[in-house]
mmCIF file of C-alpha atoms in Angstrom:
data_model
loop_
_atom_site.group_PDB
_atom_site.id
_atom_site.type_symbol
_atom_site.label_atom_id
_atom_site.label_comp_id
_atom_site.label_asym_id
_atom_site.label_seq_id
_atom_site.Cartn_x
_atom_site.Cartn_y
_atom_site.Cartn_z
ATOM 1 C CA MET A 1 58.326 12.789 22.094
ATOM 2 C CA PHE A 2 57.767 16.482 21.465
ATOM 3 C CA ALA A 3 55.885 17.036 24.737
ATOM 4 C CA ASP A 4 58.681 15.429 26.758
ATOM 5 C CA GLY A 5 61.229 17.751 25.184
ATOM 6 C CA LEU A 6 59.057 20.759 25.975
ATOM 7 C CA PHE A 7 58.633 19.528 29.556
ATOM 8 C CA ILE A 8 62.390 19.227 30.058
ATOM 9 C CA LEU A 9 62.948 22.664 28.492
ATOM 10 C CA PHE A 10 60.345 24.380 30.694
ATOM 11 C CA THR A 11 61.600 22.562 33.793
ATOM 12 C CA VAL A 12 65.197 23.641 33.212
ATOM 13 C CA ILE A 13 64.122 27.260 32.604
ATOM 14 C CA ALA A 14 61.869 27.303 35.690
ATOM 15 C CA VAL A 15 64.457 25.834 38.048
ATOM 16 C CA THR A 16 67.208 28.097 36.685
ATOM 17 C CA GLY A 17 65.009 31.155 37.174
ATOM 18 C CA ALA A 18 64.134 30.118 40.719
ATOM 19 C CA ALA A 19 67.813 29.562 41.541
ATOM 20 C CA GLY A 20 68.550 33.005 40.104
ATOM 21 C CA LEU A 21 65.877 34.522 42.329
ATOM 22 C CA VAL A 22 67.561 33.048 45.409
ATOM 23 C CA LEU A 23 71.134 33.791 44.317
ATOM 24 C CA PHE A 24 71.023 37.329 42.867
ATOM 25 C CA LYS A 25 71.969 40.085 45.287
ATOM 26 C CA HIS A 26 69.856 42.905 43.842
ATOM 27 C CA PRO A 27 66.068 42.355 44.041
ATOM 28 C CA MET A 28 65.583 43.765 40.531
ATOM 29 C CA ASN A 29 67.678 40.961 39.005
ATOM 30 C CA GLY A 30 65.827 38.489 41.202
ATOM 31 C CA ALA A 31 62.436 39.787 40.044
ATOM 32 C CA MET A 32 63.422 39.515 36.365
ATOM 33 C CA SER A 33 64.631 35.966 36.972
ATOM 34 C CA PHE A 34 61.359 35.161 38.776
ATOM 35 C CA ILE A 35 59.331 36.406 35.790
ATOM 36 C CA VAL A 36 61.211 33.891 33.613
ATOM 37 C CA THR A 37 60.220 31.180 36.115
ATOM 38 C CA LEU A 38 56.570 32.242 35.984
ATOM 39 C CA ILE A 39 56.473 32.150 32.179
ATOM 40 C CA ALA A 40 58.068 28.694 32.129
ATOM 41 C CA MET A 41 55.459 27.519 34.667
ATOM 42 C CA ALA A 42 52.740 28.837 32.361
ATOM 43 C CA GLY A 43 54.230 26.510 29.741
ATOM 44 C CA LEU A 44 53.994 23.619 32.201
ATOM 45 C CA TYR A 45 50.318 24.441 32.798
ATOM 46 C CA ALA A 46 49.746 24.392 29.050
ATOM 47 C CA LEU A 47 51.398 20.944 28.862
ATOM 48 C CA LEU A 48 48.947 19.783 31.564
ATOM 49 C CA SER A 49 46.123 21.067 29.291
ATOM 50 C CA ALA A 50 45.000 23.689 31.812
ATOM 51 C CA LYS A 51 44.184 26.385 29.268
ATOM 52 C CA LEU A 52 42.516 28.899 31.570
ATOM 53 C CA ILE A 53 45.238 28.632 34.227
ATOM 54 C CA PHE A 54 47.870 29.066 31.496
ATOM 55 C CA ALA A 55 46.303 32.340 30.359
ATOM 56 C CA ILE A 56 45.715 33.624 33.877
ATOM 57 C CA GLN A 57 49.264 32.762 34.940
ATOM 58 C CA LEU A 58 50.596 34.882 32.089
ATOM 59 C CA ILE A 59 48.150 37.779 32.481
ATOM 60 C CA VAL A 60 47.667 38.032 36.246
ATOM 61 C CA TYR A 61 50.877 36.584 37.693
ATOM 62 C CA ALA A 62 53.601 37.470 35.215
ATOM 63 C CA GLY A 63 51.700 40.557 34.089
ATOM 64 C CA ALA A 64 49.970 42.204 37.007
ATOM 65 C CA ILE A 65 51.536 40.971 40.250
ATOM 66 C CA MET A 66 55.132 41.003 39.026
ATOM 67 C CA SER A 67 54.781 44.421 37.429
ATOM 68 C CA LEU A 68 53.425 45.660 40.771
ATOM 69 C CA ILE A 69 56.500 44.258 42.542
ATOM 70 C CA LEU A 70 58.842 45.715 39.907
ATOM 71 C CA PHE A 71 57.068 49.058 40.207
ATOM 72 C CA ILE A 72 57.590 49.104 43.976
ATOM 73 C CA ILE A 73 61.270 48.108 43.620
ATOM 74 C CA MET A 74 61.808 50.975 41.169
ATOM 75 C CA PHE A 75 59.672 53.341 43.293
ATOM 76 C CA LEU A 76 61.921 52.822 46.320
ATOM 77 C CA ASN A 77 64.974 53.505 44.095
ATOM 78 C CA ILE A 78 67.231 50.912 45.683
ATOM 79 C CA GLN A 79 70.961 51.530 45.275
ATOM 80 C CA GLU A 80 73.727 49.045 45.952
ATOM 81 C CA GLU A 81 74.460 50.593 49.353
ATOM 82 C CA ASP A 82 70.807 50.338 50.465
ATOM 83 C CA LEU A 83 70.885 46.555 50.251
ATOM 84 C CA PRO A 84 71.472 44.597 53.451
ATOM 85 C CA VAL A 85 74.998 43.289 53.786
ATOM 86 C CA GLU A 86 74.960 39.530 53.344
ATOM 87 C CA GLU A 87 78.589 38.384 53.472
ATOM 88 C CA GLY A 88 77.806 34.849 54.570
ATOM 89 C CA ARG A 89 75.042 34.523 51.993
ATOM 90 C CA PHE A 90 76.369 31.401 50.244
ATOM 91 C CA LYS A 91 77.139 29.765 53.590
ATOM 92 C CA TYR A 92 73.532 30.336 54.679
ATOM 93 C CA LEU A 93 72.241 29.121 51.312
ATOM 94 C CA ILE A 94 74.202 25.863 51.567
ATOM 95 C CA GLY A 95 73.047 25.435 55.171
ATOM 96 C CA GLY A 96 69.432 26.020 54.180
ATOM 97 C CA ALA A 97 69.733 23.540 51.320
ATOM 98 C CA ILE A 98 71.099 20.920 53.723
ATOM 99 C CA ILE A 99 68.182 21.535 56.104
ATOM 100 C CA VAL A 100 65.545 21.375 53.341
ATOM 101 C CA ALA A 101 67.023 18.391 51.455
ATOM 102 C CA PRO A 102 65.544 15.665 53.757
ATOM 103 C CA ILE A 103 62.045 17.150 53.339
ATOM 104 C CA GLY A 104 62.441 17.158 49.568
ATOM 105 C CA LEU A 105 63.746 13.578 49.513
ATOM 106 C CA PHE A 106 60.860 12.450 51.733
ATOM 107 C CA LEU A 107 58.289 14.095 49.443
ATOM 108 C CA THR A 108 59.977 12.526 46.403
ATOM 109 C CA ARG A 109 59.614 9.116 48.039
ATOM 110 C CA VAL A 110 55.941 9.880 48.735
ATOM 111 C CA ILE A 111 55.103 10.743 45.139
ATOM 112 C CA LYS A 112 56.779 7.552 43.880
ATOM 113 C CA SER A 113 53.791 5.657 45.299
ATOM 114 C CA PHE A 114 51.213 7.557 43.217
ATOM 115 C CA PRO A 115 49.648 5.920 40.190
ATOM 116 C CA GLY A 116 50.684 7.643 36.980
ATOM 117 C CA ALA A 117 48.177 8.501 34.291
ATOM 118 C CA GLU A 118 50.267 7.776 31.232
ATOM 119 C CA LYS A 119 49.456 10.170 28.413
ATOM 120 C CA THR A 120 45.725 9.623 28.433
ATOM 121 C CA ILE A 121 43.793 11.969 26.211
ATOM 122 C CA THR A 122 41.714 14.304 28.321
ATOM 123 C CA VAL A 123 37.982 14.744 28.037
ATOM 124 C CA GLU A 124 36.569 17.283 25.606
ATOM 125 C CA GLY A 125 37.030 20.860 26.805
ATOM 126 C CA PHE A 126 39.198 19.963 29.806
ATOM 127 C CA GLY A 127 40.429 23.129 31.489
ATOM 128 C CA GLY A 128 38.581 25.531 29.223
ATOM 129 C CA ILE A 129 36.969 28.731 30.447
ATOM 130 C CA LYS A 130 33.401 27.447 30.253
ATOM 131 C CA GLU A 131 34.012 24.197 32.108
ATOM 132 C CA VAL A 132 36.134 25.726 34.881
ATOM 133 C CA GLY A 133 33.633 28.578 35.213
ATOM 134 C CA LEU A 134 30.753 26.157 35.627
ATOM 135 C CA ILE A 135 32.559 24.342 38.437
ATOM 136 C CA LEU A 136 33.644 27.648 39.997
ATOM 137 C CA PHE A 137 30.124 29.063 40.163
ATOM 138 C CA ARG A 138 28.341 25.822 41.081
ATOM 139 C CA GLU A 139 30.526 24.012 43.584
ATOM 140 C CA TRP A 140 32.977 26.691 44.728
ATOM 141 C CA LEU A 141 30.641 29.661 45.020
ATOM 142 C CA LEU A 142 31.192 30.321 48.730
ATOM 143 C CA PRO A 143 35.043 30.318 48.526
ATOM 144 C CA PHE A 144 34.745 32.600 45.499
ATOM 145 C CA GLU A 145 32.669 35.107 47.472
ATOM 146 C CA ILE A 146 35.047 34.892 50.440
ATOM 147 C CA VAL A 147 37.958 35.653 48.093
ATOM 148 C CA SER A 148 36.114 38.729 46.846
ATOM 149 C CA ILE A 149 35.767 39.960 50.443
ATOM 150 C CA LEU A 150 39.485 39.249 50.989
ATOM 151 C CA LEU A 151 40.399 41.326 47.938
ATOM 152 C CA LEU A 152 38.236 44.196 49.186
ATOM 153 C CA VAL A 153 39.858 44.060 52.634
ATOM 154 C CA SER A 154 43.360 44.026 51.156
ATOM 155 C CA LEU A 155 42.472 46.953 48.882
ATOM 156 C CA VAL A 156 41.274 49.052 51.824
ATOM 157 C CA GLY A 157 44.246 47.931 53.932
ATOM 158 C CA ALA A 158 46.789 48.863 51.272
ATOM 159 C CA VAL A 159 45.224 52.321 50.867
ATOM 160 C CA VAL A 160 45.162 52.892 54.630
ATOM 161 C CA LEU A 161 48.755 51.679 55.118
ATOM 162 C CA ALA A 162 50.559 53.230 52.155
ATOM 163 C CA GLY A 163 48.535 56.383 51.642
ATOM 164 C CA LYS A 164 48.464 57.604 55.201
ATOM 165 C CA ARG A 165 49.024 61.330 55.720
ATOM 166 C CA ARG A 166 50.785 61.966 58.981
ATOM 167 C CA MET A 167 48.714 64.517 60.928
ATOM 168 C CA VAL A 168 50.258 63.933 64.340
ATOM 169 C CA LYS A 169 54.033 63.724 64.410
ATOM 170 C CA MET B 1 54.371 11.823 33.763
ATOM 171 C CA ILE B 2 52.521 12.848 36.908
ATOM 172 C CA GLN B 3 55.560 12.010 39.027
ATOM 173 C CA SER B 4 57.858 14.266 37.018
ATOM 174 C CA TYR B 5 55.509 17.268 37.293
ATOM 175 C CA LEU B 6 55.220 16.714 41.049
ATOM 176 C CA THR B 7 59.018 16.494 41.287
ATOM 177 C CA VAL B 8 59.295 19.899 39.616
ATOM 178 C CA SER B 9 56.766 21.233 42.111
ATOM 179 C CA ILE B 10 58.759 19.859 45.076
ATOM 180 C CA LEU B 11 61.999 21.276 43.648
ATOM 181 C CA LEU B 12 60.542 24.776 43.252
ATOM 182 C CA PHE B 13 58.986 24.621 46.738
ATOM 183 C CA CYS B 14 62.327 23.634 48.303
ATOM 184 C CA ILE B 15 64.113 26.474 46.472
ATOM 185 C CA GLY B 16 61.450 28.822 47.869
ATOM 186 C CA ILE B 17 62.020 27.592 51.429
ATOM 187 C CA VAL B 18 65.788 28.026 51.039
ATOM 188 C CA GLY B 19 65.220 31.575 49.797
ATOM 189 C CA VAL B 20 62.992 32.420 52.744
ATOM 190 C CA ILE B 21 65.278 31.053 55.433
ATOM 191 C CA SER B 22 68.655 32.178 54.105
ATOM 192 C CA ARG B 23 68.181 35.627 52.544
ATOM 193 C CA ARG B 24 67.745 38.932 54.340
ATOM 194 C CA ASN B 25 66.505 41.181 51.541
ATOM 195 C CA VAL B 26 62.785 41.677 52.118
ATOM 196 C CA PHE B 27 61.912 41.651 48.401
ATOM 197 C CA THR B 28 63.741 38.366 47.829
ATOM 198 C CA VAL B 29 61.972 36.792 50.817
ATOM 199 C CA PHE B 30 58.628 38.001 49.481
ATOM 200 C CA MET B 31 59.240 36.640 45.981
ATOM 201 C CA SER B 32 60.379 33.317 47.470
ATOM 202 C CA ILE B 33 56.987 33.070 49.175
ATOM 203 C CA GLU B 34 55.354 33.727 45.803
ATOM 204 C CA LEU B 35 57.504 30.939 44.344
ATOM 205 C CA MET B 36 56.209 28.545 47.010
ATOM 206 C CA LEU B 37 52.614 29.519 46.173
ATOM 207 C CA ASN B 38 53.360 28.806 42.515
ATOM 208 C CA ALA B 39 54.781 25.382 43.346
ATOM 209 C CA ALA B 40 51.562 24.589 45.239
ATOM 210 C CA ASN B 41 49.586 25.742 42.191
ATOM 211 C CA LEU B 42 51.555 23.382 39.972
ATOM 212 C CA ALA B 43 50.769 20.490 42.317
ATOM 213 C CA PHE B 44 47.049 21.411 42.253
ATOM 214 C CA VAL B 45 46.943 21.482 38.459
ATOM 215 C CA THR B 46 48.909 18.215 38.230
ATOM 216 C CA PHE B 47 46.513 16.371 40.539
ATOM 217 C CA SER B 48 43.622 17.874 38.635
ATOM 218 C CA ARG B 49 45.088 16.367 35.439
ATOM 219 C CA LEU B 50 45.564 13.015 37.185
ATOM 220 C CA HIS B 51 41.944 12.745 38.323
ATOM 221 C CA GLU B 52 40.499 14.530 35.252
ATOM 222 C CA THR B 53 38.406 16.856 37.380
ATOM 223 C CA MET B 54 38.729 20.627 37.289
ATOM 224 C CA ASP B 55 38.519 21.367 41.008
ATOM 225 C CA GLY B 56 42.288 21.826 41.120
ATOM 226 C CA HIS B 57 42.043 24.564 38.499
ATOM 227 C CA VAL B 58 39.514 26.416 40.652
ATOM 228 C CA LEU B 59 41.807 26.074 43.673
ATOM 229 C CA ALA B 60 44.728 27.403 41.617
ATOM 230 C CA LEU B 61 42.605 30.417 40.646
ATOM 231 C CA ILE B 62 41.791 31.074 44.306
ATOM 232 C CA VAL B 63 45.465 30.772 45.266
ATOM 233 C CA MET B 64 46.329 33.349 42.597
ATOM 234 C CA ALA B 65 43.705 35.745 43.990
ATOM 235 C CA VAL B 66 45.108 35.279 47.500
ATOM 236 C CA ALA B 67 48.617 35.911 46.141
ATOM 237 C CA ALA B 68 47.440 39.157 44.538
ATOM 238 C CA ALA B 69 45.870 40.332 47.815
ATOM 239 C CA GLU B 70 49.025 39.345 49.694
ATOM 240 C CA ALA B 71 51.214 41.237 47.206
ATOM 241 C CA ALA B 72 49.186 44.446 47.601
ATOM 242 C CA LEU B 73 49.278 44.354 51.409
ATOM 243 C CA ALA B 74 52.899 43.207 51.759
ATOM 244 C CA LEU B 75 54.180 45.887 49.385
ATOM 245 C CA ALA B 76 52.239 48.557 51.313
ATOM 246 C CA VAL B 77 53.877 47.361 54.532
ATOM 247 C CA VAL B 78 57.313 47.366 52.858
ATOM 248 C CA ILE B 79 56.811 50.952 51.662
ATOM 249 C CA LEU B 80 55.801 52.018 55.166
ATOM 250 C CA LEU B 81 58.766 50.284 56.821
ATOM 251 C CA HIS B 82 61.171 51.701 54.229
ATOM 252 C CA LYS B 83 59.835 55.172 54.990
ATOM 253 C CA HIS B 84 60.462 54.637 58.713
ATOM 254 C CA LYS B 85 63.814 52.827 58.665
ATOM 255 C CA GLY B 86 65.292 53.562 55.237
ATOM 256 C CA GLN B 87 66.509 49.977 54.915
ATOM 257 C CA LEU B 88 65.403 46.710 53.353
ATOM 258 C CA ASP B 89 66.923 44.311 55.894
ATOM 259 C CA THR B 90 64.515 41.840 57.516
ATOM 260 C CA ASN B 91 66.558 41.998 60.734
ATOM 261 C CA VAL B 92 65.774 45.714 61.003
ATOM 262 C CA PHE B 93 62.073 44.975 60.610
ATOM 263 C CA SER B 94 62.005 42.798 63.738
ATOM 264 C CA LEU B 95 60.055 45.551 65.494
ATOM 265 C CA LEU B 96 56.927 43.708 64.339
ATOM 266 C CA LYS B 97 57.626 40.794 66.699
ATOM 267 C CA GLY B 98 55.278 40.449 69.630
#
């Protein structure tokens, strides 16, 4: 199956990028690796026939948010000597993996009990802009408005925090 | 099919937790949190595909908006702390603890 091959490809790319994010020492390498993960996850959304989420993942996440993070990393001009010393990094990573592994195994056991929808063809227009928009503005109107207030608050907060001129020293 | 997508979601979430608890670079910790949000998004979209309703897509959109707000605020705080301390170590930033 073509879709299965694409799924395996996107999964391998996503997991490799995520591992790179955790393993790279410099945050710039980690951010580049994370962008690869985000693009592969957009492919997974497309395989799940979520067209709007696919586009928004590429435009907003991989485009806007990650370029903001990359901009800040370059703005701070981080050199090798500015990075925190992490000699026992791999020891901590292996320890963290050992701690997290039981949770992951438990969740894997949980999802084994779910019924699987095997390759059913979705309804007409599943995940398109019009259908998702109708649900968003009919049934999820209040959360949508609350999110708009949250964005306004974070905008004002970011301006107040980062753009503060120090009058009193 | 559904199980394999959820397994990918669990795998990415566990990698995110490992990144948060074992790294000390503040940017890596922040991007690991973003990775965990993305894994949750993948689970939302997968369940939405399973039940053939689009509520999961709306929730994924809201999670993305929250992630954008979080990115703006967290990066402002990082800039401020870097101005004060000149370092990117999360141990140095423990002055925020109560």
